[in-house]
């Protein structure tokens, strides 16, 4: 029998040995719980899991299709070690990357670069992963007899309890280290018994702390004493969550906007949903001097100057602007008292509306936003004993009066993965277990939990059944009627929508491969998923426009040369807004001086796109068109590892699959050929670190080993070529030079294998023309729009 307990309510169970590794449901509280694979699970509980972007699965066409299929078995032995190697120093990496791509690997040495990396040591006998399907525990799990607990009285003094908790956790750390090195069965059993006793004592103390906190809240009548309503379950009728915006603007057809951005802070002051208002703050460090523009009328809507106290530490988050452009909100910490505070200001009067403390001293103001026109929302961490509790709070924006607060589990709310609806009434949070948590911002009630995997599997039998997803972004439509969700799985990048009136999900677009990787050179500073305000489509990663009706990429954006990262773009119903003068250096790496950046409109050639799409759909005479037979030609140059013929076979298979997804038929000896040129050389030198126990200031528990690992870089060039005229119809080239890797075996060959797997995934999502017309009045599709320099 296996003895374990529910991590939520601590109910103890005994289950049969064959239940090891399964996921059961607690009879006491209903929470999911995993059956340990043995006593060593006690050790594993104290280690954080590694998460890794999915590698492209091996294809099944041929048994020997290249290095990506020769993965070494990762084995479950006691000495399995996960290495994460990475590189920071992004600016240096960029210029090396540009030089290499430009000359397709001229002999330029790579510099050694520092990195944040980690290694997780998996304990001997680590538990198996839980099964995907949760099973009821009614038939197999029965409550176990209570185990003896430490009868020593728990100290009444909070400081004494805190000191004892520190000592107990240090003991657990020592026991964990002992388990990693001890092989004697008796010693291991004795250590496990000590760990159980120590863990029981920790629970006694923490339960005492929770009881005292609840009693204090009850006496003070704190809003958090209110019991939140249970979330609506998926099988119950859906209540509409449609939340229309507060402001709707008329945008011009022929924009003339030009805003001078010299001496303007790079972080624009923007509302949390689509709005015509935007703020521009100068770089003055003693005042927040902010000019609010109405981008639709192309006029200044207001100005405000907020003095900054030298005793404040301004939080790094952006200043918040309400969607109606009338109110500003910002946060700071008072240095002397360590008290986190927020202030709201009226743009119309230029006067402060309110300031208030968000919690006790040493509380961490993690995220804050304006909701609608009247609420301020914040997620914060408050000290509780030796740890922290996660709190959500809402205040009246104009008075600073606390309206409601709610404690949530730390993993239910992500600082990065949440959105507020256009009307400011609902908050959607996406957690690491692929669940939506939907809150009413007026009451902070948890309205509904949605298992995203279950929802999508009911929507699409093909793309909704991936074993796991990685969140890439979400956003509300401008009218507040839908939510868009961008996910990456092991083989695809998919875009889904959720109809907020009825809770129905729909697959809107998918592309085989990793679209994020394909659009990352250079990276993008804006939202990964942005709706066009009229709902006709989406801009993904600031690069691909997906037409909703056609479910196809119609145009892409050509980045300005020599930039390190692409600035955020702003979408309007009729055009884009982009910054000029974004490049900091020229082709030779020399600094560009006296730049005069502006925010200007970028027109989209709608008529030309429509005419070209009509020609493509009618299968008019074209050099390259729908369903056409084409050939593939792969040439492979220098390799660091592997065999040239194997690499050629792999690349040919990947590109054939990519072309067939665009309706092409790959046949030998055709007049139009997709040519692939590929070669490798030394890439970045990655500094390795070892993963240990997470600590304050080092949440990943990374400890540098002092060793470096030579990674492999690869350059590729893709070209459509007309063999009869020997004319290149289109071409693109790129460098794949990893700055971060997760490896089981930290060797140069393994690093190259990992790079090559990622390259295949990227090639599957590379933007390749699917229409090249003969008529010069038409455009290649997808059309490439140049951004202003």
Short mmCIF file of C-alpha atoms in Angstrom, two decimals, residues 414-750:
data_model
loop_
_atom_site.label_atom_id
_atom_site.label_comp_id
_atom_site.label_asym_id
_atom_site.label_seq_id
_atom_site.Cartn_x
_atom_site.Cartn_y
_atom_site.Cartn_z
CA UNK A 414 -0.28 35.04 -13.49
CA UNK A 415 1.29 38.49 -13.68
CA UNK A 416 1.87 37.96 -17.40
CA UNK A 417 -1.16 35.99 -18.52
CA UNK A 418 -4.21 38.08 -17.66
CA UNK A 419 -6.50 40.52 -19.46
CA UNK A 420 -9.28 42.92 -18.42
CA UNK A 421 -12.37 43.17 -20.61
CA UNK A 422 -12.98 46.43 -22.57
CA UNK A 423 -15.78 47.57 -20.25
CA UNK A 424 -13.64 46.88 -17.16
CA UNK A 425 -16.04 44.37 -15.57
CA UNK A 426 -14.21 41.03 -15.96
CA UNK A 427 -10.71 39.67 -15.54
CA UNK A 428 -9.46 36.54 -17.34
CA UNK A 429 -6.35 34.85 -15.96
CA UNK A 430 -4.63 31.91 -17.67
CA UNK A 431 -2.64 29.66 -15.31
CA UNK A 432 0.20 27.18 -15.82
CA UNK A 433 -2.20 24.22 -15.80
CA UNK A 434 -4.05 25.56 -18.86
CA UNK A 435 -7.08 26.88 -16.99
CA UNK A 436 -8.98 30.13 -17.23
CA UNK A 437 -9.97 31.82 -13.97
CA UNK A 438 -12.66 34.42 -14.64
CA UNK A 439 -13.35 37.08 -11.98
CA UNK A 440 -16.06 39.70 -11.61
CA UNK A 441 -14.05 42.87 -10.93
CA UNK A 442 -16.95 44.50 -9.08
CA UNK A 443 -17.11 41.77 -6.43
CA UNK A 444 -13.92 39.73 -7.07
CA UNK A 445 -16.10 36.63 -7.18
CA UNK A 446 -14.59 33.77 -9.16
CA UNK A 447 -17.29 33.36 -11.78
CA UNK A 448 -15.96 30.38 -13.65
CA UNK A 449 -12.99 28.04 -14.08
CA UNK A 450 -12.48 26.66 -17.56
CA UNK A 451 -10.23 23.72 -18.41
CA UNK A 452 -8.84 24.99 -21.73
CA UNK A 453 -7.65 21.58 -22.91
CA UNK A 454 -11.09 20.12 -22.35
CA UNK A 455 -12.77 23.06 -24.06
CA UNK A 456 -10.55 22.87 -27.14
CA UNK A 457 -10.81 19.08 -27.44
CA UNK A 458 -14.58 19.50 -27.74
CA UNK A 459 -14.03 22.11 -30.47
CA UNK A 460 -11.51 20.44 -32.79
CA UNK A 461 -10.83 16.72 -32.96
CA UNK A 462 -7.52 17.31 -34.75
CA UNK A 463 -5.95 20.37 -33.08
CA UNK A 464 -7.76 20.36 -29.74
CA UNK A 465 -6.24 17.12 -28.45
CA UNK A 466 -2.57 18.03 -28.07
CA UNK A 467 -1.11 16.64 -24.84
CA UNK A 468 -0.10 20.10 -23.67
CA UNK A 469 -0.13 23.74 -24.73
CA UNK A 470 2.15 26.67 -24.11
CA UNK A 471 0.41 30.01 -23.67
CA UNK A 472 1.57 32.65 -26.17
CA UNK A 473 -0.99 35.40 -25.63
CA UNK A 474 -4.64 36.41 -25.37
CA UNK A 475 -6.69 39.54 -26.05
CA UNK A 476 -10.27 40.75 -26.14
CA UNK A 477 -11.89 41.91 -29.35
CA UNK A 478 -12.46 45.68 -29.44
CA UNK A 479 -16.24 45.22 -29.06
CA UNK A 480 -15.83 43.02 -25.96
CA UNK A 481 -17.73 40.11 -27.53
CA UNK A 482 -14.88 37.61 -27.98
CA UNK A 483 -11.58 36.55 -26.47
CA UNK A 484 -8.69 35.44 -28.68
CA UNK A 485 -6.18 32.85 -27.41
CA UNK A 486 -2.82 32.08 -29.04
CA UNK A 487 -1.28 28.72 -28.12
CA UNK A 488 1.73 26.66 -29.14
CA UNK A 489 1.75 22.87 -28.93
CA UNK A 490 4.23 20.17 -29.87
CA UNK A 491 3.55 20.55 -33.60
CA UNK A 492 1.40 23.62 -34.21
CA UNK A 493 0.74 27.25 -33.46
CA UNK A 494 -3.01 27.72 -33.11
CA UNK A 495 -5.35 30.69 -32.72
CA UNK A 496 -8.70 30.18 -30.99
CA UNK A 497 -11.63 32.43 -30.12
CA UNK A 498 -14.11 32.20 -27.25
CA UNK A 499 -17.56 33.65 -27.86
CA UNK A 500 -18.32 35.45 -24.60
CA UNK A 501 -22.07 35.40 -25.18
CA UNK A 502 -22.35 31.59 -25.12
CA UNK A 503 -18.93 30.16 -24.13
CA UNK A 504 -18.37 28.44 -27.49
CA UNK A 505 -14.77 28.10 -28.73
CA UNK A 506 -13.65 28.04 -32.37
CA UNK A 507 -10.35 27.26 -34.11
CA UNK A 508 -9.62 30.28 -36.30
CA UNK A 509 -6.15 29.52 -37.66
CA UNK A 510 -3.31 27.06 -37.37
CA UNK A 511 0.17 26.75 -38.80
CA UNK A 512 2.44 23.75 -38.44
CA UNK A 513 5.60 24.68 -36.57
CA UNK A 514 6.69 27.39 -34.17
CA UNK A 515 5.49 30.76 -35.45
CA UNK A 516 7.00 32.53 -32.46
CA UNK A 517 10.49 31.37 -33.47
CA UNK A 518 9.95 32.26 -37.12
CA UNK A 519 9.07 35.88 -36.21
CA UNK A 520 11.65 36.38 -33.47
CA UNK A 521 14.51 37.78 -35.55
CA UNK A 522 14.30 40.58 -34.53
CA UNK A 523 11.99 40.23 -31.54
CA UNK A 524 8.82 42.24 -30.97
CA UNK A 525 8.04 44.40 -27.93
CA UNK A 526 4.25 44.44 -28.34
CA UNK A 527 1.39 41.98 -27.86
CA UNK A 528 1.76 38.53 -29.45
CA UNK A 529 -1.95 38.62 -30.37
CA UNK A 530 -3.75 41.82 -31.40
CA UNK A 531 -7.24 42.10 -32.88
CA UNK A 532 -8.00 44.47 -35.70
CA UNK A 533 -10.64 46.79 -34.24
CA UNK A 534 -13.24 45.79 -36.86
CA UNK A 535 -12.72 42.09 -36.10
CA UNK A 536 -11.59 41.14 -39.61
CA UNK A 537 -8.42 39.45 -38.42
CA UNK A 538 -5.43 39.42 -36.09
CA UNK A 539 -1.83 40.58 -36.08
CA UNK A 540 0.40 37.83 -34.65
CA UNK A 541 3.78 38.66 -33.09
CA UNK A 542 3.70 42.09 -34.75
CA UNK A 543 4.35 40.43 -38.11
CA UNK A 544 1.66 38.20 -39.67
CA UNK A 545 -1.84 39.43 -40.45
CA UNK A 546 -4.33 36.56 -40.44
CA UNK A 547 -7.54 37.17 -42.39
CA UNK A 548 -10.41 35.75 -40.34
CA UNK A 549 -12.63 34.87 -43.29
CA UNK A 550 -9.89 33.27 -45.40
CA UNK A 551 -8.02 31.74 -42.40
CA UNK A 552 -4.82 32.64 -44.20
CA UNK A 553 -1.85 34.98 -43.77
CA UNK A 554 -2.50 37.84 -46.20
CA UNK A 555 0.30 40.27 -45.41
CA UNK A 556 3.42 40.50 -43.29
CA UNK A 557 5.52 43.40 -42.05
CA UNK A 558 9.11 43.90 -43.17
CA UNK A 559 11.16 45.14 -40.21
CA UNK A 560 13.45 48.13 -40.46
CA UNK A 561 17.07 46.99 -41.12
CA UNK A 562 19.62 46.82 -38.30
CA UNK A 563 17.18 47.11 -35.40
CA UNK A 564 17.62 45.10 -32.20
CA UNK A 565 13.94 44.79 -31.35
CA UNK A 566 10.79 45.90 -33.20
CA UNK A 567 8.76 48.63 -31.51
CA UNK A 568 5.13 48.03 -30.69
CA UNK A 569 2.59 48.73 -33.43
CA UNK A 570 -0.86 50.22 -32.79
CA UNK A 571 -3.82 49.02 -34.82
CA UNK A 572 -6.71 51.20 -35.97
CA UNK A 573 -9.62 50.21 -38.25
CA UNK A 574 -7.96 51.72 -41.34
CA UNK A 575 -4.19 51.77 -40.79
CA UNK A 576 -1.30 51.01 -38.45
CA UNK A 577 0.62 53.44 -36.27
CA UNK A 578 4.39 52.90 -36.19
CA UNK A 579 7.50 54.69 -34.98
CA UNK A 580 10.14 56.01 -37.35
CA UNK A 581 13.90 56.19 -36.74
CA UNK A 582 13.89 52.99 -34.68
CA UNK A 583 17.33 51.77 -35.81
CA UNK A 584 20.15 52.78 -33.46
CA UNK A 585 23.06 51.71 -35.67
CA UNK A 586 23.86 51.46 -39.36
CA UNK A 587 25.00 48.48 -41.42
CA UNK A 588 28.55 48.77 -40.04
CA UNK A 589 27.42 48.97 -36.42
CA UNK A 590 28.08 52.70 -36.09
CA UNK A 591 25.76 54.70 -33.83
CA UNK A 592 23.16 56.81 -35.64
CA UNK A 593 23.00 60.31 -34.15
CA UNK A 594 20.46 63.13 -34.31
CA UNK A 595 17.53 60.80 -34.90
CA UNK A 596 14.07 62.39 -35.09
CA UNK A 597 11.57 59.66 -34.25
CA UNK A 598 7.86 60.19 -34.89
CA UNK A 599 4.65 58.21 -34.56
CA UNK A 600 3.09 58.06 -38.03
CA UNK A 601 0.35 56.12 -39.83
CA UNK A 602 1.16 53.21 -42.15
CA UNK A 603 -1.47 52.58 -44.78
CA UNK A 604 -2.39 49.02 -45.75
CA UNK A 605 -2.80 48.60 -49.56
CA UNK A 606 -6.27 47.06 -49.23
CA UNK A 607 -7.23 47.27 -52.90
CA UNK A 608 -4.00 45.69 -54.15
CA UNK A 609 -4.36 42.88 -51.61
CA UNK A 610 -8.01 42.30 -52.60
CA UNK A 611 -7.13 42.14 -56.33
CA UNK A 612 -4.25 39.74 -55.69
CA UNK A 613 -6.42 37.50 -53.52
CA UNK A 614 -9.08 37.42 -56.23
CA UNK A 615 -6.48 36.35 -58.80
CA UNK A 616 -5.11 33.67 -56.44
CA UNK A 617 -8.55 32.27 -55.69
CA UNK A 618 -9.59 32.21 -59.35
CA UNK A 619 -6.34 30.38 -60.17
CA UNK A 620 -5.48 32.95 -62.83
CA UNK A 621 -2.26 32.49 -64.76
CA UNK A 622 0.61 32.97 -62.34
CA UNK A 623 4.26 32.05 -61.96
CA UNK A 624 3.35 30.40 -58.66
CA UNK A 625 -0.21 29.60 -57.67
CA UNK A 626 -2.56 27.35 -55.72
CA UNK A 627 -2.10 23.60 -56.20
CA UNK A 628 0.91 24.04 -58.49
CA UNK A 629 3.56 21.35 -58.88
CA UNK A 630 6.96 22.48 -57.60
CA UNK A 631 10.33 20.92 -56.79
CA UNK A 632 12.70 21.19 -53.83
CA UNK A 633 16.47 21.56 -54.08
CA UNK A 634 18.55 21.30 -50.88
CA UNK A 635 22.23 22.15 -50.69
CA UNK A 636 24.17 21.57 -47.46
CA UNK A 637 27.50 23.21 -46.68
CA UNK A 638 29.74 22.85 -43.64
CA UNK A 639 28.35 20.93 -40.67
CA UNK A 640 29.58 20.80 -37.08
CA UNK A 641 28.07 17.35 -36.52
CA UNK A 642 26.01 14.90 -38.49
CA UNK A 643 26.01 13.60 -42.05
CA UNK A 644 25.27 15.82 -45.04
CA UNK A 645 22.92 13.35 -46.73
CA UNK A 646 20.92 12.83 -43.54
CA UNK A 647 20.60 16.59 -43.02
CA UNK A 648 19.56 17.03 -46.65
CA UNK A 649 16.88 14.35 -46.26
CA UNK A 650 15.49 15.93 -43.09
CA UNK A 651 15.34 19.43 -44.59
CA UNK A 652 13.69 18.14 -47.77
CA UNK A 653 11.00 16.34 -45.74
CA UNK A 654 10.34 19.39 -43.57
CA UNK A 655 9.97 21.71 -46.56
CA UNK A 656 7.80 19.23 -48.45
CA UNK A 657 5.40 19.12 -45.51
CA UNK A 658 5.50 22.92 -45.31
CA UNK A 659 4.69 23.37 -49.04
CA UNK A 660 1.94 20.77 -49.00
CA UNK A 661 0.22 22.73 -46.22
CA UNK A 662 -0.03 25.58 -48.79
CA UNK A 663 -1.64 23.18 -51.36
CA UNK A 664 1.54 22.77 -53.45
CA UNK A 665 2.44 19.36 -54.90
CA UNK A 666 6.12 18.43 -54.62
CA UNK A 667 7.29 16.66 -57.78
CA UNK A 668 10.83 16.31 -59.24
CA UNK A 669 12.07 18.37 -62.21
CA UNK A 670 9.56 21.22 -62.13
CA UNK A 671 10.28 24.68 -63.60
CA UNK A 672 9.69 26.45 -60.25
CA UNK A 673 11.94 25.24 -57.43
CA UNK A 674 12.18 26.07 -53.74
CA UNK A 675 15.91 26.19 -53.09
CA UNK A 676 17.28 25.67 -49.57
CA UNK A 677 20.88 26.52 -48.66
CA UNK A 678 22.06 25.44 -45.22
CA UNK A 679 25.34 25.45 -43.27
CA UNK A 680 26.66 25.50 -39.70
CA UNK A 681 29.49 27.01 -37.68
CA UNK A 682 30.34 27.79 -34.06
CA UNK A 683 27.60 29.73 -32.36
CA UNK A 684 27.34 31.35 -28.94
CA UNK A 685 29.32 30.02 -26.01
CA UNK A 686 26.70 29.26 -23.41
CA UNK A 687 27.49 29.55 -19.73
CA UNK A 688 26.07 26.64 -17.74
CA UNK A 689 24.45 26.74 -14.35
CA UNK A 690 23.13 24.01 -12.13
CA UNK A 691 19.58 24.04 -10.83
CA UNK A 692 19.21 23.80 -7.09
CA UNK A 693 16.72 25.01 -4.54
CA UNK A 694 14.80 28.26 -5.29
CA UNK A 695 15.72 31.12 -2.99
CA UNK A 696 14.70 34.78 -2.61
CA UNK A 697 16.35 36.68 -5.43
CA UNK A 698 17.03 33.43 -7.29
CA UNK A 699 13.62 31.88 -8.02
CA UNK A 700 15.05 29.28 -10.39
CA UNK A 701 17.75 28.21 -7.96
CA UNK A 702 20.50 28.71 -10.53
CA UNK A 703 24.11 28.21 -9.50
CA UNK A 704 26.85 28.87 -12.11
CA UNK A 705 29.12 25.89 -12.68
CA UNK A 706 31.89 28.00 -14.21
CA UNK A 707 31.76 25.87 -17.36
CA UNK A 708 30.82 26.94 -20.88
CA UNK A 709 29.32 24.98 -23.74
CA UNK A 710 29.98 25.63 -27.41
CA UNK A 711 26.67 25.84 -29.24
CA UNK A 712 26.17 25.48 -32.99
CA UNK A 713 24.72 28.23 -35.18
CA UNK A 714 23.03 27.57 -38.51
CA UNK A 715 22.25 29.87 -41.43
CA UNK A 716 19.64 29.08 -44.02
CA UNK A 717 18.46 30.77 -47.19
CA UNK A 718 15.16 30.02 -48.89
CA UNK A 719 14.50 31.03 -52.51
CA UNK A 720 11.81 30.51 -55.13
CA UNK A 721 13.71 30.09 -58.41
CA UNK A 722 12.51 29.96 -62.01
CA UNK A 723 14.90 27.38 -63.48
CA UNK A 724 14.18 28.28 -67.11
CA UNK A 725 15.28 31.90 -66.73
CA UNK A 726 17.51 31.20 -63.70
CA UNK A 727 15.74 34.09 -62.04
CA UNK A 728 15.25 34.32 -58.30
CA UNK A 729 11.61 35.18 -57.73
CA UNK A 730 11.88 35.65 -53.95
CA UNK A 731 14.36 34.89 -51.19
CA UNK A 732 14.93 35.26 -47.46
CA UNK A 733 17.71 34.27 -45.11
CA UNK A 734 18.13 33.96 -41.37
CA UNK A 735 20.44 32.81 -38.61
CA UNK A 736 19.56 30.34 -35.88
CA UNK A 737 22.00 30.92 -33.01
CA UNK A 738 20.57 29.68 -29.67
CA UNK A 739 20.97 31.85 -26.60
CA UNK A 740 19.22 29.37 -24.32
CA UNK A 741 19.06 25.57 -24.37
CA UNK A 742 17.72 22.81 -22.14
CA UNK A 743 19.88 19.70 -22.39
CA UNK A 744 19.98 16.28 -20.75
CA UNK A 745 23.60 15.73 -21.74
CA UNK A 746 25.61 18.93 -21.77
CA UNK A 747 27.79 18.25 -24.82
CA UNK A 748 28.47 20.30 -27.93
CA UNK A 749 26.93 17.56 -30.08
CA UNK A 750 23.76 17.50 -27.98
#
